[in-house]
Short mmCIF file of C-alpha atoms and ligand atoms in Angstrom, two decimals:
data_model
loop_
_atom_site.label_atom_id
_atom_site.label_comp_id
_atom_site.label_asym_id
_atom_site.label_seq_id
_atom_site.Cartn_x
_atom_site.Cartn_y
_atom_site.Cartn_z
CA UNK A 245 49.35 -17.30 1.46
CA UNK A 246 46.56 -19.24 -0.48
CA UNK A 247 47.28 -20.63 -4.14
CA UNK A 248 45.25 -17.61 -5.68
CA UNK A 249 44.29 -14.28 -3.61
CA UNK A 250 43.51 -11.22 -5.51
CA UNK A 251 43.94 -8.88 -2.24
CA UNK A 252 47.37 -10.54 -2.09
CA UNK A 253 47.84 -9.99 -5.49
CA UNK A 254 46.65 -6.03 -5.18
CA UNK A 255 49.04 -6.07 -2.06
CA UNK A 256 52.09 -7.69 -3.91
CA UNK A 257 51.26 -5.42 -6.67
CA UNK A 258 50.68 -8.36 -9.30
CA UNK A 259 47.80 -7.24 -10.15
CA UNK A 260 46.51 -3.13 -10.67
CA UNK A 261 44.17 -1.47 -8.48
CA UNK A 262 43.19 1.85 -7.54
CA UNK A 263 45.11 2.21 -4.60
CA UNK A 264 44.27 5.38 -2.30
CA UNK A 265 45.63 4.75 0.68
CA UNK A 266 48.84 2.75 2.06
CA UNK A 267 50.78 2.15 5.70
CA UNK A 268 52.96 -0.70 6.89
CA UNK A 269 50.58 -3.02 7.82
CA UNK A 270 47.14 -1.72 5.48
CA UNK A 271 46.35 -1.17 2.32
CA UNK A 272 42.96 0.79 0.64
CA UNK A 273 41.62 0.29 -2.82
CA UNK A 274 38.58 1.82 -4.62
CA UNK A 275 35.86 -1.31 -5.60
CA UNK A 276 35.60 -1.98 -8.87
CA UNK A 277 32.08 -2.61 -8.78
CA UNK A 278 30.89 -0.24 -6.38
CA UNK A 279 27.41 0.68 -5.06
CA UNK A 280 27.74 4.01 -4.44
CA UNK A 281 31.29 6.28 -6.03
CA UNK A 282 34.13 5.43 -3.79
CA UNK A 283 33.48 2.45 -1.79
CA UNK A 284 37.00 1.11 -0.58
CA UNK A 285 38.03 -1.91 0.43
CA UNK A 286 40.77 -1.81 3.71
CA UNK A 287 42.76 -4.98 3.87
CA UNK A 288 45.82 -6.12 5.92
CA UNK A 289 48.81 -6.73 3.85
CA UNK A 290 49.44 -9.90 5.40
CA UNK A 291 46.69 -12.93 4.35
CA UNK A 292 44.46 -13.70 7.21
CA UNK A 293 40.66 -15.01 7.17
CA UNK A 294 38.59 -14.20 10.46
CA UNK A 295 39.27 -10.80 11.92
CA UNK A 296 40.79 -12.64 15.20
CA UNK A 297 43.38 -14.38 13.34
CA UNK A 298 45.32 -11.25 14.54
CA UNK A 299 43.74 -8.72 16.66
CA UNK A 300 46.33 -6.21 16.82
CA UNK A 301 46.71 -6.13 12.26
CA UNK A 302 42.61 -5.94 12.73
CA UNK A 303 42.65 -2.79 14.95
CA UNK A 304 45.45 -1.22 12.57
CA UNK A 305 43.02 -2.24 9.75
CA UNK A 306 40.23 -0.32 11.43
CA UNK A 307 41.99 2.79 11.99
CA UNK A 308 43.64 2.83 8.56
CA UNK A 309 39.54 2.29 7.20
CA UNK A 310 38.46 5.11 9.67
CA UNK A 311 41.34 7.53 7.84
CA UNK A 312 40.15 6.25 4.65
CA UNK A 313 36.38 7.09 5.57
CA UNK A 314 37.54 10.85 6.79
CA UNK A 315 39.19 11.43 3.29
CA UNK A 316 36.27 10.03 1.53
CA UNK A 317 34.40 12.21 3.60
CA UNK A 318 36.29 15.29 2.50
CA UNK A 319 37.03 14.05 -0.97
CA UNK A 320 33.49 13.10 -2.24
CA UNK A 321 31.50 15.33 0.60
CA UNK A 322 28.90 12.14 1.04
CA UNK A 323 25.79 12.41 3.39
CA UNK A 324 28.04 9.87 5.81
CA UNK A 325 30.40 6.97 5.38
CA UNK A 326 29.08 3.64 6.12
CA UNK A 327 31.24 0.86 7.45
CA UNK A 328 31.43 -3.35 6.91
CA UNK A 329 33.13 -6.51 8.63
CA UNK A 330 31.32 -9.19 6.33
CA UNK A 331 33.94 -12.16 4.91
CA UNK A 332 33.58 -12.45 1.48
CA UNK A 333 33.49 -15.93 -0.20
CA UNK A 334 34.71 -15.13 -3.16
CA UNK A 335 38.15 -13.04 -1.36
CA UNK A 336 38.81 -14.94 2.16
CA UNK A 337 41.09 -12.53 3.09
CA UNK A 338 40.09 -9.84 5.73
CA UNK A 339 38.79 -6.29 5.20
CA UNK A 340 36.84 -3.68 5.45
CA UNK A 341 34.29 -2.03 3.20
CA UNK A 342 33.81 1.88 3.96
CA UNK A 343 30.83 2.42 1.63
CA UNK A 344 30.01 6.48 0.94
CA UNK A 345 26.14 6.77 1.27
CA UNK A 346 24.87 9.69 -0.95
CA UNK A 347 21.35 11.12 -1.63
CA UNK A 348 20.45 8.61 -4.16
CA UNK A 349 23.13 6.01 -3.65
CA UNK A 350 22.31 4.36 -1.04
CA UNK A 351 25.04 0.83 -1.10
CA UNK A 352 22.53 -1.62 -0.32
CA UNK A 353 23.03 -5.31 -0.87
CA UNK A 354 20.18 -5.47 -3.10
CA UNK A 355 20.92 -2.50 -5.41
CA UNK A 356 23.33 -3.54 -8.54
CA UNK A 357 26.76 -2.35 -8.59
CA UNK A 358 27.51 0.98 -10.60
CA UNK A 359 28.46 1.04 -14.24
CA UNK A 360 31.91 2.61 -13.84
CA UNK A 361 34.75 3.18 -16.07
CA UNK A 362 38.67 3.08 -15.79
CA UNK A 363 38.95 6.83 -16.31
CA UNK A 364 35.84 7.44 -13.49
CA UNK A 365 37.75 5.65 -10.69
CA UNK A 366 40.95 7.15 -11.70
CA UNK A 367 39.53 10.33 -11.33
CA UNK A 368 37.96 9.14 -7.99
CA UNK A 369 41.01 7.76 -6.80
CA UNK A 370 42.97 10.72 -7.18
CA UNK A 371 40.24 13.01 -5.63
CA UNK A 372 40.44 10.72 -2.58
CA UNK A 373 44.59 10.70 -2.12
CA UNK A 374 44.83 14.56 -2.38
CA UNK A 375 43.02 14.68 0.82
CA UNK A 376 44.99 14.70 4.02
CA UNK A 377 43.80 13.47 7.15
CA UNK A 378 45.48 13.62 10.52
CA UNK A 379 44.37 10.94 12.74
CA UNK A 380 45.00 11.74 17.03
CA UNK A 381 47.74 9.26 18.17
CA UNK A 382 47.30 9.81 21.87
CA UNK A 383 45.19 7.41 23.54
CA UNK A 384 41.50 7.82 23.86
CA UNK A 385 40.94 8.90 27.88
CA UNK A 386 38.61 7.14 29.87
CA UNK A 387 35.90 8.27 31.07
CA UNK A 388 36.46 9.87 34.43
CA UNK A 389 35.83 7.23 37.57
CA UNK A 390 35.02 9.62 40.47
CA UNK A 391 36.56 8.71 43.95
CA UNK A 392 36.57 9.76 46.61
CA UNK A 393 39.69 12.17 46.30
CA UNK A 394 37.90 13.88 43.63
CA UNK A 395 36.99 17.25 43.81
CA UNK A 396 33.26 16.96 43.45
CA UNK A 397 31.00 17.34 46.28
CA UNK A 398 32.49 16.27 48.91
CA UNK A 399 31.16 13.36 51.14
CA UNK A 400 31.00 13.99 55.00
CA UNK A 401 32.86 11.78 57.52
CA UNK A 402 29.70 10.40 58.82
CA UNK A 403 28.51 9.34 55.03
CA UNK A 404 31.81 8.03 54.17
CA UNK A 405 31.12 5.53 57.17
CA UNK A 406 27.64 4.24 56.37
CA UNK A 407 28.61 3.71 53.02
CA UNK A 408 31.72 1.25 54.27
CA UNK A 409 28.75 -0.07 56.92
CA UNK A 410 26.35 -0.64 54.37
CA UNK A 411 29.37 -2.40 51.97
CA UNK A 412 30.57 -4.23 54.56
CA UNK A 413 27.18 -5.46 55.23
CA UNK A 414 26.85 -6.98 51.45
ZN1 LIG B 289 45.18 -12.74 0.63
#
Protein backbone atom coordinates (compact mmCIF):
# COMPACT_ATOMS: atom_id res chain seq x y z
CA UNK A 1 0.00 0.00 0.00
CA UNK A 2 1.20 3.62 -0.87
CA UNK A 3 1.96 6.22 2.04
CA UNK A 4 -1.52 7.98 1.37
CA UNK A 5 -4.49 6.30 -0.78
CA UNK A 6 -7.92 7.53 -0.25
CA UNK A 7 -9.54 4.31 -2.05
CA UNK A 8 -7.49 2.42 0.54
CA UNK A 9 -8.60 4.55 3.05
CA UNK A 10 -12.55 4.20 1.83
CA UNK A 11 -11.65 0.38 1.70
CA UNK A 12 -10.04 0.22 5.27
CA UNK A 13 -12.87 2.31 6.32
CA UNK A 14 -10.55 5.29 7.62
CA UNK A 15 -12.15 7.48 5.91
CA UNK A 16 -16.41 7.77 5.13
CA UNK A 17 -17.90 7.23 1.89
CA UNK A 18 -21.08 6.40 0.45
CA UNK A 19 -20.66 2.92 0.06
CA UNK A 20 -23.42 1.02 -2.13
CA UNK A 21 -22.09 -1.93 -2.96
CA UNK A 22 -19.51 -4.52 -1.29
CA UNK A 23 -18.01 -8.33 -2.09
CA UNK A 24 -14.75 -9.96 -1.09
CA UNK A 25 -12.61 -8.67 -3.45
CA UNK A 26 -14.71 -5.05 -4.66
CA UNK A 27 -15.93 -2.31 -3.28
CA UNK A 28 -18.56 0.63 -4.89
CA UNK A 29 -18.88 4.18 -3.72
CA UNK A 30 -21.07 7.09 -4.96
CA UNK A 31 -18.51 10.21 -6.36
CA UNK A 32 -18.50 12.97 -4.48
CA UNK A 33 -18.28 15.23 -7.24
CA UNK A 34 -20.30 13.65 -9.74
CA UNK A 35 -21.36 14.63 -13.29
CA UNK A 36 -24.45 13.23 -13.52
CA UNK A 37 -26.54 11.71 -9.83
CA UNK A 38 -24.96 8.45 -9.03
CA UNK A 39 -21.76 8.01 -10.71
CA UNK A 40 -19.81 5.20 -8.73
CA UNK A 41 -16.55 4.46 -8.49
CA UNK A 42 -15.72 0.27 -8.46
CA UNK A 43 -12.36 -0.40 -6.95
CA UNK A 44 -10.50 -3.59 -5.85
CA UNK A 45 -9.93 -3.78 -2.20
CA UNK A 46 -6.48 -4.63 -2.62
CA UNK A 47 -4.05 -1.47 -4.00
CA UNK A 48 -3.03 -2.07 -7.52
CA UNK A 49 -2.21 0.63 -10.40
CA UNK A 50 -2.63 -0.73 -14.10
CA UNK A 51 -5.60 -2.99 -14.59
CA UNK A 52 -3.02 -6.01 -15.45
CA UNK A 53 -1.36 -5.84 -12.22
CA UNK A 54 -3.95 -8.64 -11.56
CA UNK A 55 -6.22 -9.79 -14.19
CA UNK A 56 -8.33 -12.08 -12.36
CA UNK A 57 -9.21 -8.91 -9.17
CA UNK A 58 -9.79 -6.75 -12.65
CA UNK A 59 -12.45 -9.13 -14.11
CA UNK A 60 -14.09 -9.43 -10.48
CA UNK A 61 -13.91 -5.58 -10.54
CA UNK A 62 -15.80 -5.52 -13.81
CA UNK A 63 -18.52 -7.72 -12.89
CA UNK A 64 -19.00 -6.18 -9.44
CA UNK A 65 -19.21 -2.49 -11.73
CA UNK A 66 -21.63 -4.28 -14.21
CA UNK A 67 -23.99 -5.23 -10.88
CA UNK A 68 -23.47 -1.82 -9.75
CA UNK A 69 -24.58 -0.34 -13.26
CA UNK A 70 -27.88 -2.81 -13.25
CA UNK A 71 -28.90 -1.33 -9.76
CA UNK A 72 -28.21 2.12 -10.87
CA UNK A 73 -30.17 1.25 -13.68
CA UNK A 74 -33.15 0.22 -11.60
CA UNK A 75 -32.50 2.64 -8.80
CA UNK A 76 -32.23 6.01 -10.70
CA UNK A 77 -34.11 4.63 -14.10
CA UNK A 78 -31.24 6.61 -16.31
CA UNK A 79 -31.42 6.73 -20.21
CA UNK A 80 -28.23 4.07 -19.94
CA UNK A 81 -25.20 3.55 -17.76
CA UNK A 82 -21.97 4.54 -19.16
CA UNK A 83 -18.76 2.81 -18.27
CA UNK A 84 -14.73 4.02 -17.67
CA UNK A 85 -11.13 2.36 -17.36
CA UNK A 86 -9.15 5.80 -17.23
CA UNK A 87 -6.21 5.89 -14.23
CA UNK A 88 -6.60 8.75 -12.33
CA UNK A 89 -3.54 10.83 -11.24
CA UNK A 90 -4.72 12.12 -8.44
CA UNK A 91 -6.01 8.17 -6.98
CA UNK A 92 -3.43 5.52 -8.65
CA UNK A 93 -5.34 2.88 -7.54
CA UNK A 94 -7.59 0.93 -10.05
CA UNK A 95 -11.30 1.35 -10.82
CA UNK A 96 -14.03 1.82 -12.56
CA UNK A 97 -16.37 4.74 -13.14
CA UNK A 98 -20.10 3.61 -14.09
CA UNK A 99 -21.41 7.09 -14.94
CA UNK A 100 -25.60 7.24 -15.23
CA UNK A 101 -26.28 9.33 -18.45
CA UNK A 102 -29.69 11.16 -18.10
CA UNK A 103 -31.63 13.54 -20.43
CA UNK A 104 -29.76 16.55 -19.45
CA UNK A 105 -26.81 15.07 -17.63
CA UNK A 106 -24.81 13.99 -19.88
CA UNK A 107 -21.05 13.10 -17.63
CA UNK A 108 -18.82 14.62 -20.01
CA UNK A 109 -15.26 15.53 -19.18
CA UNK A 110 -15.86 19.01 -19.96
CA UNK A 111 -19.10 19.64 -18.00
CA UNK A 112 -18.38 20.71 -14.13
CA UNK A 113 -19.14 18.35 -11.48
CA UNK A 114 -22.67 18.67 -9.71
CA UNK A 115 -23.29 20.79 -6.67
CA UNK A 116 -24.34 18.00 -4.30
CA UNK A 117 -24.96 17.78 -0.70
CA UNK A 118 -24.35 15.15 2.16
CA UNK A 119 -28.07 14.54 2.60
CA UNK A 120 -28.51 14.23 -1.61
CA UNK A 121 -26.02 11.33 -1.86
CA UNK A 122 -27.29 9.76 1.22
CA UNK A 123 -30.49 9.68 -0.20
CA UNK A 124 -28.90 8.40 -3.51
CA UNK A 125 -26.97 5.91 -1.86
CA UNK A 126 -29.70 4.33 -0.19
CA UNK A 127 -31.97 4.37 -3.34
CA UNK A 128 -29.14 2.45 -5.05
CA UNK A 129 -28.54 -0.48 -2.14
CA UNK A 130 -32.32 -1.27 -1.88
CA UNK A 131 -32.07 -2.58 -5.32
CA UNK A 132 -31.26 -6.21 -5.83
CA UNK A 133 -29.62 -7.55 -8.70
CA UNK A 134 -28.94 -11.16 -9.54
CA UNK A 135 -26.05 -11.54 -11.74
CA UNK A 136 -25.95 -15.34 -13.99
CA UNK A 137 -23.00 -17.36 -12.53
CA UNK A 138 -22.90 -19.98 -15.23
CA UNK A 139 -20.50 -19.40 -17.86
CA UNK A 140 -21.29 -17.43 -20.92
CA UNK A 141 -21.65 -20.33 -23.93
CA UNK A 142 -19.85 -19.99 -26.94
CA UNK A 143 -21.06 -19.45 -29.83
CA UNK A 144 -21.92 -22.67 -31.57
CA UNK A 145 -18.84 -24.05 -33.98
CA UNK A 146 -20.73 -26.25 -36.50
CA UNK A 147 -19.01 -29.63 -37.50
CA UNK A 148 -19.55 -31.86 -39.21
CA UNK A 149 -21.58 -34.10 -36.66
CA UNK A 150 -23.96 -31.36 -36.40
CA UNK A 151 -27.32 -31.66 -37.30
CA UNK A 152 -27.55 -29.00 -39.95
CA UNK A 153 -27.66 -29.80 -43.50
CA UNK A 154 -25.96 -32.47 -43.99
CA UNK A 155 -22.86 -32.67 -46.35
CA UNK A 156 -22.78 -35.61 -48.94
CA UNK A 157 -19.93 -38.18 -49.04
CA UNK A 158 -18.72 -36.89 -52.27
CA UNK A 159 -18.53 -33.07 -50.76
CA UNK A 160 -17.02 -34.20 -47.63
CA UNK A 161 -14.10 -35.47 -50.00
CA UNK A 162 -13.41 -32.42 -52.15
CA UNK A 163 -13.40 -30.39 -49.27
CA UNK A 164 -10.40 -32.73 -47.59
CA UNK A 165 -8.98 -32.57 -51.53
CA UNK A 166 -9.18 -29.05 -51.75
CA UNK A 167 -7.54 -28.74 -47.85
CA UNK A 168 -5.14 -31.03 -48.52
CA UNK A 169 -4.22 -29.15 -51.53
CA UNK A 170 -3.48 -25.77 -49.35
ZN1 LIG B 1 -5.10 2.22 -2.81
Amino acid sequence: MPEKCVFCDIVNKKIKAFVVYEDLNSIAFLDIAPRSAGMTIIAPKQHYIEFDENLESSTTVFQAAQIVGKMIKKALNPLTVDFSIIPSQEVPHFHIRVYPVYEKEIPLVENQPMQTTEQELNDVANKIKAVHVEMPKKEVPMPEVKDEKSTGPSRSKEDVYWIKRESEVT
